[in-house]
Coordinates of C-alpha atoms in Angstrom, one line a residue:
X1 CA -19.9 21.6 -6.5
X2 CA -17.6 21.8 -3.5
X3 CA -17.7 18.5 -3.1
X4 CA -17.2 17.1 -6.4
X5 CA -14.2 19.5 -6.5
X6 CA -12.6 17.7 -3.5
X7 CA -13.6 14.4 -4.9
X8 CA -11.5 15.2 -8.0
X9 CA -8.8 16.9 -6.7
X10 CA -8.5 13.5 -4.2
X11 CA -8.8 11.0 -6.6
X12 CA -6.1 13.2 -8.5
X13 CA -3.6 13.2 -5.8
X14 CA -4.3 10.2 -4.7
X15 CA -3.6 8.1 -7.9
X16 CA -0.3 10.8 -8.9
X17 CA 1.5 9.5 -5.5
X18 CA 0.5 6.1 -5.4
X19 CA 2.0 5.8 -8.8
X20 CA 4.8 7.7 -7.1
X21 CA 5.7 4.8 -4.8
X22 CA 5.2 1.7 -7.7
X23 CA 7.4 3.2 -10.1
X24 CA 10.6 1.0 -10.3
X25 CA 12.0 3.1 -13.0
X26 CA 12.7 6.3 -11.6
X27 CA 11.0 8.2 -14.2
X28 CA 7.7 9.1 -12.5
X29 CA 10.0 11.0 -9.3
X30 CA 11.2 13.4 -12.2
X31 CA 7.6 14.6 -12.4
X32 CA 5.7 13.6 -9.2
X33 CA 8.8 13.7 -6.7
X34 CA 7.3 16.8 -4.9
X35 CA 3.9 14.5 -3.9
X36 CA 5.8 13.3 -1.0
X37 CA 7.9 16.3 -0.1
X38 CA 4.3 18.4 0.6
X39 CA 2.9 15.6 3.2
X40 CA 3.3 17.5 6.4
X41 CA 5.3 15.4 8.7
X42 CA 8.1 15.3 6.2
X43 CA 8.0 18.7 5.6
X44 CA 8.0 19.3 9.2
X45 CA 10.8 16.6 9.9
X46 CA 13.1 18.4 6.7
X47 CA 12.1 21.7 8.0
X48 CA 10.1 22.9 5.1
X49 CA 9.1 25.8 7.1
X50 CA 7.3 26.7 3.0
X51 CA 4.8 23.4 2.6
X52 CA 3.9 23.8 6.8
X53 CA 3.1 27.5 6.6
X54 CA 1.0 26.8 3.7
X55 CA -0.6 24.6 5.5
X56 CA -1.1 25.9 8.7
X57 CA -2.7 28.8 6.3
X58 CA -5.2 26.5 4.6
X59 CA -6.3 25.3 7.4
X60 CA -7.0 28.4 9.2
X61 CA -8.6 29.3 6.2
X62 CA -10.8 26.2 5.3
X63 CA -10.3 23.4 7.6
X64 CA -8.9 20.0 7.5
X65 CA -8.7 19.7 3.8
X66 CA -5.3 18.2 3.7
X67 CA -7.1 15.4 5.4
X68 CA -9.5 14.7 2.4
X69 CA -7.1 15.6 -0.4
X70 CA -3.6 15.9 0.0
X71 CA -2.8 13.0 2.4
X72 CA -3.0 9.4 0.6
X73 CA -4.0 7.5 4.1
X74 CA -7.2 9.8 4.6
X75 CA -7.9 9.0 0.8
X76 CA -7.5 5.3 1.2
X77 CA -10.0 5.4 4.1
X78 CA -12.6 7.3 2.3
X79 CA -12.6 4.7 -0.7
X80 CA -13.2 1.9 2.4
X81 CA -15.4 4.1 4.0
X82 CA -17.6 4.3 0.3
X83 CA -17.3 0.8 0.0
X84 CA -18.4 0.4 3.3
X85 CA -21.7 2.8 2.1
X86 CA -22.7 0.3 -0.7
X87 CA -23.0 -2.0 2.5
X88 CA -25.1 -0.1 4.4
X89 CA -26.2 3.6 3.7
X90 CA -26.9 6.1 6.6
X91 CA -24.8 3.9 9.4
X92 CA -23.2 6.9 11.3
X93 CA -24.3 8.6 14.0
X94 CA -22.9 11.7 16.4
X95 CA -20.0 10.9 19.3
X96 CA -18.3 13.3 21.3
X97 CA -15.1 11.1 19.9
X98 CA -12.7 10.6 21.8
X99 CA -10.7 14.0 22.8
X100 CA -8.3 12.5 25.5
X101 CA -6.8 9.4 23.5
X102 CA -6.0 11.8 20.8
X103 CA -4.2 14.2 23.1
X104 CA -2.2 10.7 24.7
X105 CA -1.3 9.3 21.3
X106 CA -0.1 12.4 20.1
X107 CA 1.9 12.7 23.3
X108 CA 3.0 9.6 23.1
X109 CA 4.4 10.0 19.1
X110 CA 6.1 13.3 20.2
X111 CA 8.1 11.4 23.1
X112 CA 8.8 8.7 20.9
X113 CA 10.5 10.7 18.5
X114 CA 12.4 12.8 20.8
X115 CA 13.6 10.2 22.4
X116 CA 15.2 8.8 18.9
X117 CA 12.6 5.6 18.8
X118 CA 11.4 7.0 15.2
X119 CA 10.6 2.9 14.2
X120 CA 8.1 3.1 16.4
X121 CA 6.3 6.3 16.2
X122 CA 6.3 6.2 12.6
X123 CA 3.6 3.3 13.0
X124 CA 0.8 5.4 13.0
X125 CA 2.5 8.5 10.8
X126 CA -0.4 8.8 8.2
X127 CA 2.4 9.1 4.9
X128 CA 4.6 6.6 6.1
X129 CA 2.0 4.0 6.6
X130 CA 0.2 4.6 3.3
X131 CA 4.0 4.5 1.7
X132 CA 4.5 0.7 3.5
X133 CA 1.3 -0.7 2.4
X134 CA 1.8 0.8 -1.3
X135 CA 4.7 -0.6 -1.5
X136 CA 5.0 -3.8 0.1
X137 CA 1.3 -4.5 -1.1
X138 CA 0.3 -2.7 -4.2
X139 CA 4.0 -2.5 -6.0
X140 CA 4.3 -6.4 -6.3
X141 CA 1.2 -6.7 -8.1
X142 CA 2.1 -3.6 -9.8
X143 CA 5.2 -5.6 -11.3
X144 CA 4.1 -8.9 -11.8
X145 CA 1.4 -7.1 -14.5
X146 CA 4.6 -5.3 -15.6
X147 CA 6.1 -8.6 -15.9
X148 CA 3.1 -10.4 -17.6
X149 CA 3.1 -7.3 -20.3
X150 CA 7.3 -8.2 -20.9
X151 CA 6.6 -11.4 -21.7
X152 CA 3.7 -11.0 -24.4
X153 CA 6.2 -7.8 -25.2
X154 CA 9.3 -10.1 -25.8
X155 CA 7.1 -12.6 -28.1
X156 CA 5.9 -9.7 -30.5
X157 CA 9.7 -8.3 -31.0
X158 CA 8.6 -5.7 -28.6
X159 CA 11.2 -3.9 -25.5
X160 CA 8.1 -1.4 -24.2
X161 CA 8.7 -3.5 -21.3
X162 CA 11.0 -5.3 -18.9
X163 CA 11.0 -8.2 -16.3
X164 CA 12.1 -6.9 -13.2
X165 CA 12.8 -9.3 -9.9
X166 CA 9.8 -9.3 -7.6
X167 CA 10.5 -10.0 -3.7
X168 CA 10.1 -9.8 -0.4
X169 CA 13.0 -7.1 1.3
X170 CA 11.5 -7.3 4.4
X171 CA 9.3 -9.5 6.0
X172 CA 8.4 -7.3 9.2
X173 CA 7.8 -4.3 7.0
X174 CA 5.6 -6.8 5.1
X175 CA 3.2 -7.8 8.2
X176 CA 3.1 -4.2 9.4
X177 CA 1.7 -3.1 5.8
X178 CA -0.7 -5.5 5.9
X179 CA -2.1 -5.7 9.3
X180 CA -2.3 -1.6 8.8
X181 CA -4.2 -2.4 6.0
X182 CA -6.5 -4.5 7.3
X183 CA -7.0 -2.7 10.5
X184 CA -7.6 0.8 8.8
X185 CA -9.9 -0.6 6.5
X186 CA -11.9 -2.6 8.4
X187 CA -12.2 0.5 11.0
X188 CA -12.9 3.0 8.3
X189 CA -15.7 0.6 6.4
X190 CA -17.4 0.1 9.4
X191 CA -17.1 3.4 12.2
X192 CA -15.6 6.3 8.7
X193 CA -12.4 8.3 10.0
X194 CA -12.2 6.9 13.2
X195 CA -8.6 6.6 13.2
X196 CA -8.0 9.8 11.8
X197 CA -9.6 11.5 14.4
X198 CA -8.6 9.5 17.3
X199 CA -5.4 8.0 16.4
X200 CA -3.6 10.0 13.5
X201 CA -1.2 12.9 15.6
X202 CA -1.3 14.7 12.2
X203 CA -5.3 14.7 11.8
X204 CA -4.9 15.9 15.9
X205 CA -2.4 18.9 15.3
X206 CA -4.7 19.7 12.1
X207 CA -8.0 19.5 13.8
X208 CA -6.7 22.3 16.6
X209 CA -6.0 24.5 14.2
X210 CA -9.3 23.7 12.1
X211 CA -11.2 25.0 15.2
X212 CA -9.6 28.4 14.3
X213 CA -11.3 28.3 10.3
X214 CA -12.5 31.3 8.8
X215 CA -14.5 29.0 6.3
X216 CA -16.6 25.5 7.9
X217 CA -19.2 24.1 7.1
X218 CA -22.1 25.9 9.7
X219 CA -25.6 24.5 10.6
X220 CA -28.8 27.4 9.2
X221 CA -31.1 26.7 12.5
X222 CA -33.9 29.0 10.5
X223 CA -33.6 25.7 7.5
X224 CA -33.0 22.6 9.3
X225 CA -35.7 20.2 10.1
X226 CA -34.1 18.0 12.5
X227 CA -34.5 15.2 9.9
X228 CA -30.5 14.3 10.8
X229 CA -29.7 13.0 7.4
X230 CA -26.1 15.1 7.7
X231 CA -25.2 13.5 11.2
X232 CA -26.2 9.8 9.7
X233 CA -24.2 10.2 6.6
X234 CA -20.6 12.4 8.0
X235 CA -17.8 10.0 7.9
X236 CA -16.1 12.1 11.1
X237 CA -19.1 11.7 12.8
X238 CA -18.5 15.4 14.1
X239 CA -22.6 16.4 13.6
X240 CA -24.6 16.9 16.7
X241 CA -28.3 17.6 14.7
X242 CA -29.7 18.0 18.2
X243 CA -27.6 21.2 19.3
X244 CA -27.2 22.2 15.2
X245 CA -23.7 22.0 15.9
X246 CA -20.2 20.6 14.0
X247 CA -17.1 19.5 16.1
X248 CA -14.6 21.6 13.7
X249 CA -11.7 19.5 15.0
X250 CA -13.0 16.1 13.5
X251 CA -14.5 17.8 10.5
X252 CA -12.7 16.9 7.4
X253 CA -14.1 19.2 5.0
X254 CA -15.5 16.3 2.5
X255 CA -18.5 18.2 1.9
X256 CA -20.6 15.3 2.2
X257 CA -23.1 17.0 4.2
X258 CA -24.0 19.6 2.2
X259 CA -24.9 17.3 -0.7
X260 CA -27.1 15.3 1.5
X261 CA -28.9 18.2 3.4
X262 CA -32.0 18.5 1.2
X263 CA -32.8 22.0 3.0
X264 CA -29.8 23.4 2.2
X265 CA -29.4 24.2 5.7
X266 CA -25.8 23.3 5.6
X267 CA -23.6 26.1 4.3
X268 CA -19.7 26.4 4.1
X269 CA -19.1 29.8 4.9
X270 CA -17.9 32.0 7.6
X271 CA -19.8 33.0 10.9
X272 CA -19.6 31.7 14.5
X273 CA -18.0 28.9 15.0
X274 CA -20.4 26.5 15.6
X275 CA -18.1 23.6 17.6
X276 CA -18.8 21.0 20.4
X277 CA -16.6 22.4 23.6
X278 CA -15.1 20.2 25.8
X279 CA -12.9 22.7 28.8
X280 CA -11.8 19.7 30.5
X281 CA -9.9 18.6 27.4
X282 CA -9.0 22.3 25.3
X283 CA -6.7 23.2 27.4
X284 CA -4.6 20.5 27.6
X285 CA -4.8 19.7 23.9
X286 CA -4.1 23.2 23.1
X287 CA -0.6 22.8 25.3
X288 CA 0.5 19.7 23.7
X289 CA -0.4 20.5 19.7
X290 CA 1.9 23.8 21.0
X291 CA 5.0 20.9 22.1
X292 CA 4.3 19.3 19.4
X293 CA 5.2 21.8 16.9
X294 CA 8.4 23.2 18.8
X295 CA 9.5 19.9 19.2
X296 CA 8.8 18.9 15.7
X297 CA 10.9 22.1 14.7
X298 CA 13.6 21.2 16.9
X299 CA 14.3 17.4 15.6
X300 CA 15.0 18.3 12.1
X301 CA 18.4 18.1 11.2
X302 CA 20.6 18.5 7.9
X303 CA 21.7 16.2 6.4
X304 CA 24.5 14.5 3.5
X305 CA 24.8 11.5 0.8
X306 CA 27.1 10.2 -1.4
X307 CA 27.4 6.9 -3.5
X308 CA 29.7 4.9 -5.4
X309 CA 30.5 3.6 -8.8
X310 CA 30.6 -0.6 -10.0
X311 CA 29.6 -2.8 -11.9
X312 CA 26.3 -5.3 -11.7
X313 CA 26.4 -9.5 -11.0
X314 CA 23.5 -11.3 -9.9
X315 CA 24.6 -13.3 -7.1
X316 CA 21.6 -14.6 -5.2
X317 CA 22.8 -16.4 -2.7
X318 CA 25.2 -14.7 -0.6
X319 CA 23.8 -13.9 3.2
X320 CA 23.7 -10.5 4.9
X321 CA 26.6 -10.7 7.8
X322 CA 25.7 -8.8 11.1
X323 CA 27.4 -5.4 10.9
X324 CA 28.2 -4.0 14.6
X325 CA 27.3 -0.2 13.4
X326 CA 24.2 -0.4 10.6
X327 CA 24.9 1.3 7.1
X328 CA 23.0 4.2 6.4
X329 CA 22.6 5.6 2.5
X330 CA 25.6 8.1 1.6
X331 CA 24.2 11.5 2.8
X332 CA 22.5 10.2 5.9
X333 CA 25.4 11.9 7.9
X334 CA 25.1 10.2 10.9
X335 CA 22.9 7.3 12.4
X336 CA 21.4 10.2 15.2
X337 CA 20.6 12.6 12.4
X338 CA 19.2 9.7 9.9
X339 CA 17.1 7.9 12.7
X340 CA 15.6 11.2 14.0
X341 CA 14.5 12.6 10.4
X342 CA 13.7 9.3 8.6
X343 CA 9.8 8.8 8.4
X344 CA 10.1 4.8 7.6
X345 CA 7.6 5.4 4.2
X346 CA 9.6 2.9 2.0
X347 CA 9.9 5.6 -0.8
X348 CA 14.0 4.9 -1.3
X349 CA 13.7 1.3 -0.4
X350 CA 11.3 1.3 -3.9
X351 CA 13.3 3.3 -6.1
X352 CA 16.7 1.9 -5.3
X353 CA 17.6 0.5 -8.8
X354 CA 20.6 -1.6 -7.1
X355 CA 18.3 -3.3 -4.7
X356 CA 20.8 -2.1 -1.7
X357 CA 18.2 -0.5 0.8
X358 CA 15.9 -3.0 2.7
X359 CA 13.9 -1.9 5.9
X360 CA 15.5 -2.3 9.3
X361 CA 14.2 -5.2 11.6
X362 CA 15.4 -3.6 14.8
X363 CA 13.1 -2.0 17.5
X364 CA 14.7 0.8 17.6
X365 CA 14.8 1.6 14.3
X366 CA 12.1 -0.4 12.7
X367 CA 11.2 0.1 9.1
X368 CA 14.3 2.6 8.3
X369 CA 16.2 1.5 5.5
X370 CA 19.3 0.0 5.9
X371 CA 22.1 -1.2 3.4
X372 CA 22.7 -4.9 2.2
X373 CA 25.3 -6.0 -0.2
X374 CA 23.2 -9.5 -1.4
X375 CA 21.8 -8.1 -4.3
X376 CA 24.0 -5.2 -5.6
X377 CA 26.4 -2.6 -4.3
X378 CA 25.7 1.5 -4.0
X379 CA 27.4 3.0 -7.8
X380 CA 28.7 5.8 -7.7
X381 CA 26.9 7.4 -10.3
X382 CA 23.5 6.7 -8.6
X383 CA 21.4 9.2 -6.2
X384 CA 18.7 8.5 -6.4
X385 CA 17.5 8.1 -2.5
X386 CA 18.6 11.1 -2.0
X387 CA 16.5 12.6 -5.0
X388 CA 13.4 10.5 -3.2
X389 CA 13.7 11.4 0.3
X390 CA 11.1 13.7 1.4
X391 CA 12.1 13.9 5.1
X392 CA 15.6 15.6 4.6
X393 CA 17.2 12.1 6.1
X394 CA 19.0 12.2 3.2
X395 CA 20.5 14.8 2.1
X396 CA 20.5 15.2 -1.7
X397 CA 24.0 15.3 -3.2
X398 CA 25.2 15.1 -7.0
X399 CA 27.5 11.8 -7.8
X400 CA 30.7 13.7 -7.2
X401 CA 29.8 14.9 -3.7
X402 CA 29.0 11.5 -3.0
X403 CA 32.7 10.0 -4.2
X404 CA 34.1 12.1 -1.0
X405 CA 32.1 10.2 1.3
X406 CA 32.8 7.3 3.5
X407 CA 29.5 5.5 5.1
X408 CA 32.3 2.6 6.3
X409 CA 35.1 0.1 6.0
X410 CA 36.0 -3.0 4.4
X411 CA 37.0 -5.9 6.9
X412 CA 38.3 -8.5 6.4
X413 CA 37.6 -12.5 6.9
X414 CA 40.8 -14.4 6.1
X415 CA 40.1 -17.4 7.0
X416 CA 37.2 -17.2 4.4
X417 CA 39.2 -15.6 1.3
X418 CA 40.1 -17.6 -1.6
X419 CA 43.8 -15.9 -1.3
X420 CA 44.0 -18.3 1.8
X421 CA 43.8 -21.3 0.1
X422 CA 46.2 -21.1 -2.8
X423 CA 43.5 -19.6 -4.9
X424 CA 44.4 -16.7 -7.4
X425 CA 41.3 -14.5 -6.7
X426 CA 41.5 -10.4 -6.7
X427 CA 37.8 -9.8 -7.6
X428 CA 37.5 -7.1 -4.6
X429 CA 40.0 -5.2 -5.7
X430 CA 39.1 -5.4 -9.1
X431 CA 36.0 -3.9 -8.6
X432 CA 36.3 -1.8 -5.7
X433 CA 35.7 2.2 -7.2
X434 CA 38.2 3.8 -4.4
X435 CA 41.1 1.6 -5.2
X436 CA 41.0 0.8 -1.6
X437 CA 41.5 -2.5 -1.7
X438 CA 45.0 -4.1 -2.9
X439 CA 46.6 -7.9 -3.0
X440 CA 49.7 -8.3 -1.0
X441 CA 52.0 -10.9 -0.2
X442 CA 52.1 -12.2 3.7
X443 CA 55.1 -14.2 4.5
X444 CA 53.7 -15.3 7.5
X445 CA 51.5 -17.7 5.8
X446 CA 53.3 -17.7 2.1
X447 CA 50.0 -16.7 1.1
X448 CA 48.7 -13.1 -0.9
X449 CA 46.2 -11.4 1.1
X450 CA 43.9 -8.6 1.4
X451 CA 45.1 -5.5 2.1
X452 CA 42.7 -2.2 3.4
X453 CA 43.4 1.4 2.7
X454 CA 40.3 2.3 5.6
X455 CA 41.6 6.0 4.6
X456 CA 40.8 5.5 1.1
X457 CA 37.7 3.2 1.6
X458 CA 34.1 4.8 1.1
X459 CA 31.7 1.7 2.0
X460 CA 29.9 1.2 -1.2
X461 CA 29.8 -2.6 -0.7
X462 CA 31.4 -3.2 -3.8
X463 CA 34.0 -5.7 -2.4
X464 CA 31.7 -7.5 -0.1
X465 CA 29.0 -7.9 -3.2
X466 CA 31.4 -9.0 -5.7
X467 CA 33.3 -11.5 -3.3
X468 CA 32.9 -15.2 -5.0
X469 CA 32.8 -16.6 -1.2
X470 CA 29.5 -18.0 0.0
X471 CA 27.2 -17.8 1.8
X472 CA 29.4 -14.8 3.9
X473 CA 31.7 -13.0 2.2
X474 CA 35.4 -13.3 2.7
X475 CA 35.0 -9.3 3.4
X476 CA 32.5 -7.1 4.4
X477 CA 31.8 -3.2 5.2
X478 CA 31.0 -2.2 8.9
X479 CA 28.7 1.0 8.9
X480 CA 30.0 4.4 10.5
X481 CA 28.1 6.3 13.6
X482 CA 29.2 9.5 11.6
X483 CA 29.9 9.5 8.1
X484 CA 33.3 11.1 7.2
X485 CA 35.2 12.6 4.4
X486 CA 37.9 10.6 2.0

């Protein structure tokens, strides 16, 4: 019964936030949106302090079960890892595991993120992966069906659906979903949660405090017949049926075992716990799950959005100019406080209904969203990143907070502007929500020109969208290090 419990409440979870990340629509957030603020290192990062005591709690309580429920990467590897059984039943076997390159990787990710290199840490962060390969993998497919229902739709009179544009926003982000896919699932169908319990700092932090559990699952000597059914069938591969003994830390508290012990000499309950020691490597993992939490605690910052208001054009062409100082989504704050909370999980980058956030291609900030102009500009009236954002990188703000916020300025390319050549064009300042942005005579060239109020200008990318100049616009937006207020 435990078991089938888990199952359900898994496959539950599982299918509510993967539904979470295709949604194009927005609607689903209104109603699932707290999936992804309850995955741990976004809680942690936003300084939750709520979801991680509750989970810190659970755990000392009954193990690793946010491994085999709540968190959608653990899910995904135990539908590979039952593929994987149609395959080839009883394939697993006991291992010691391997203690000290889970205390180095974790080391490793906590470095890396204290040292502000987020875009690369975040390659292994359990949500954010899951949320790059649902997105960049499953969400296509999810809207070309979307897209093949709008077109039978259209032909019966019918607007229950609508085509929406299907491509590629990054095509780093794109390989890094799929060889994560590949990898994790050819690792988890062949060797179970391997990577969970060798490579995943979350599955590391968990499985110290899992040693702690009142309730595990605990080997009944006096019933067990040696026959070592549990150890060939546990995905963690944390069953020693020689000593009658369960490695707590790997355990994942799927239950498995206790379906497939036909003694009944496995029993989840409290006692003594029953957990393969290791001195040499305790210690030190003890010292750095400890770092890891203080420094987790410690790199959380606040943060602030805002947006602006427009119009929509579907210019397809234009190309992204390269911007000195990145843009970061209105509430971001600052690029220090954005890069060190961000967890790169593509959740904003797939509900942007302007098409404006696109993951970074940078090292240092790999997979973070940044803002583009090529598609659409940031309205005013729209906030809904920071709605998404589970981390806390962005801050969530109503539409009128966000008018009093400038992510950057409007520059200027004169040699590019229509103005320049004789050509009556004002379609920046037409457009441009801050009235920024104003036509004025120059006398050294005879010429009107483009004049910018910076004081006045917010950096929605309304201008540089909305300019008829291609492929760069005759004006752009440079980001700021800091946002400020207008």
């Amino acid at each position: 019964m435990l078991r089938k419990v888990r199952i359900g409440l898994a496959c539950l979870f599982f299918v509510a936030i993967t539904l979470l990340f295709l949604d194009f629509t927005g609607v689903l957030h209104l109603y699932l949106g707290w999936l992804a603020k309850v995955q741990l290192l976004p809680a942690v990062l936003s300084l939750n302090v709520a979801v991680v005591l509750f989970f810190v709690v659970v755990t000392l309580l009954v193990g690793r079960t946010y491994c085999s429920v709540i968190c959608p990467f653990g899910v995904m590897q135990d539908i590979f890892i039952w593929m994987g059984g149609k395959w080839k039943k009883n394939r697993f076997h006991y291992t010691k595991g391997w203690p000290l390159l889970r205390v180095a990787v974790l080391v490793l990710f906590v470095l890396l993120m204290v040292l502000g290199l987020n875009g690369i840490a975040i390659l292994i962060a359990p949500y954010s992966a899951y949320g790059r390969i649902a997105t960049n993998l499953f969400q296509p497919i999810y809207m070309w069906l979307n897209n093949l229902f709008a077109y039978f739709a259209e032909r019966a009179d019918s607007y229950a659906f609508y085509s929406v544009d299907v491509w590629v926003k990054s095509g780093v982000t794109l390989a890094v979903a799929a060889v994560t896919f590949v990898l994790v699932g050819f690792v988890s169908f062949r060797w179970g949660r391997v990577w969970c319990n060798s490579v995943c700092p979350v599955g590391t932090v968990l499985g110290f405090l899992s040693r702690f559990a009142l309730l595990k699952p605990r080997i009944d000597t006096s019933k067990c017949n040696g026959c070592g059914k549990c150890a060939r069938n546990c995905k963690a591969q944390c069953i020693n049926p020689v000593d009658h003994t369960i490695d707590a830390s790997r355990c994942v508290a799927c239950m498995d075992c206790l379906d497939n012990c036909r003694q009944h000499a496995i029993e989840f309950r409290k006692g003594k716990a029953a957990v393969v020691n290791d001195d040499s490597v305790d210690a030190s993992r003890r010292k750095f799950v400890v770092t890891t939490a203080a420094v987790g605690a410690a790199m959380a910052v606040q943060a602030q959005e805002k947006k602006v208001d427009g119009g929509l054009a579907a210019l397809i062409d234009k190309k992204v100019p390269e911007r000195q100082v990145p843009l970061k989504p209105f509430g971001a704050q600052s690029l220090k406080n954005f890069s060190s909370r961000c967890t790169g999980c593509q959740l904003c980058v797939s509900e942007c209904p302007q098409h404006v956030l696109r993951p970074s291609q940078k090292l240092t900030t790999m997979l973070q969203p940044e803002m583009a102009f090529d598609r659409g500009y940031c309205k005013p009236g729209c906030t809904k990143c920071s709605e998404v954002c589970p981390a806390g990188a962005i801050k969530h703000i109503d539409a009128a907070a966000k008018s009093a916020i400038s992510i950057g300025h409007a520059i200027t390319v004169p040699q590019n502007c229509l103005l320049a050549q004789g050509v009556e064009c004002n379609a920046c300042s037409r457009h441009c929500p801050a009235a920024a942005l104003s036509v004025v005579s120059d006398s050294a060239t005879g010429h009107n020109r483009i004049a910018v109020n910076e004081a006045r200008c917010i950096g929605c990318g309304a201008c540089e969208y909305y300019c008829p100049v291609r492929p760069f616009s005759a004006i752009y937006v440079e980001g700021r290090e800091a946002h400020t207020t207008v």
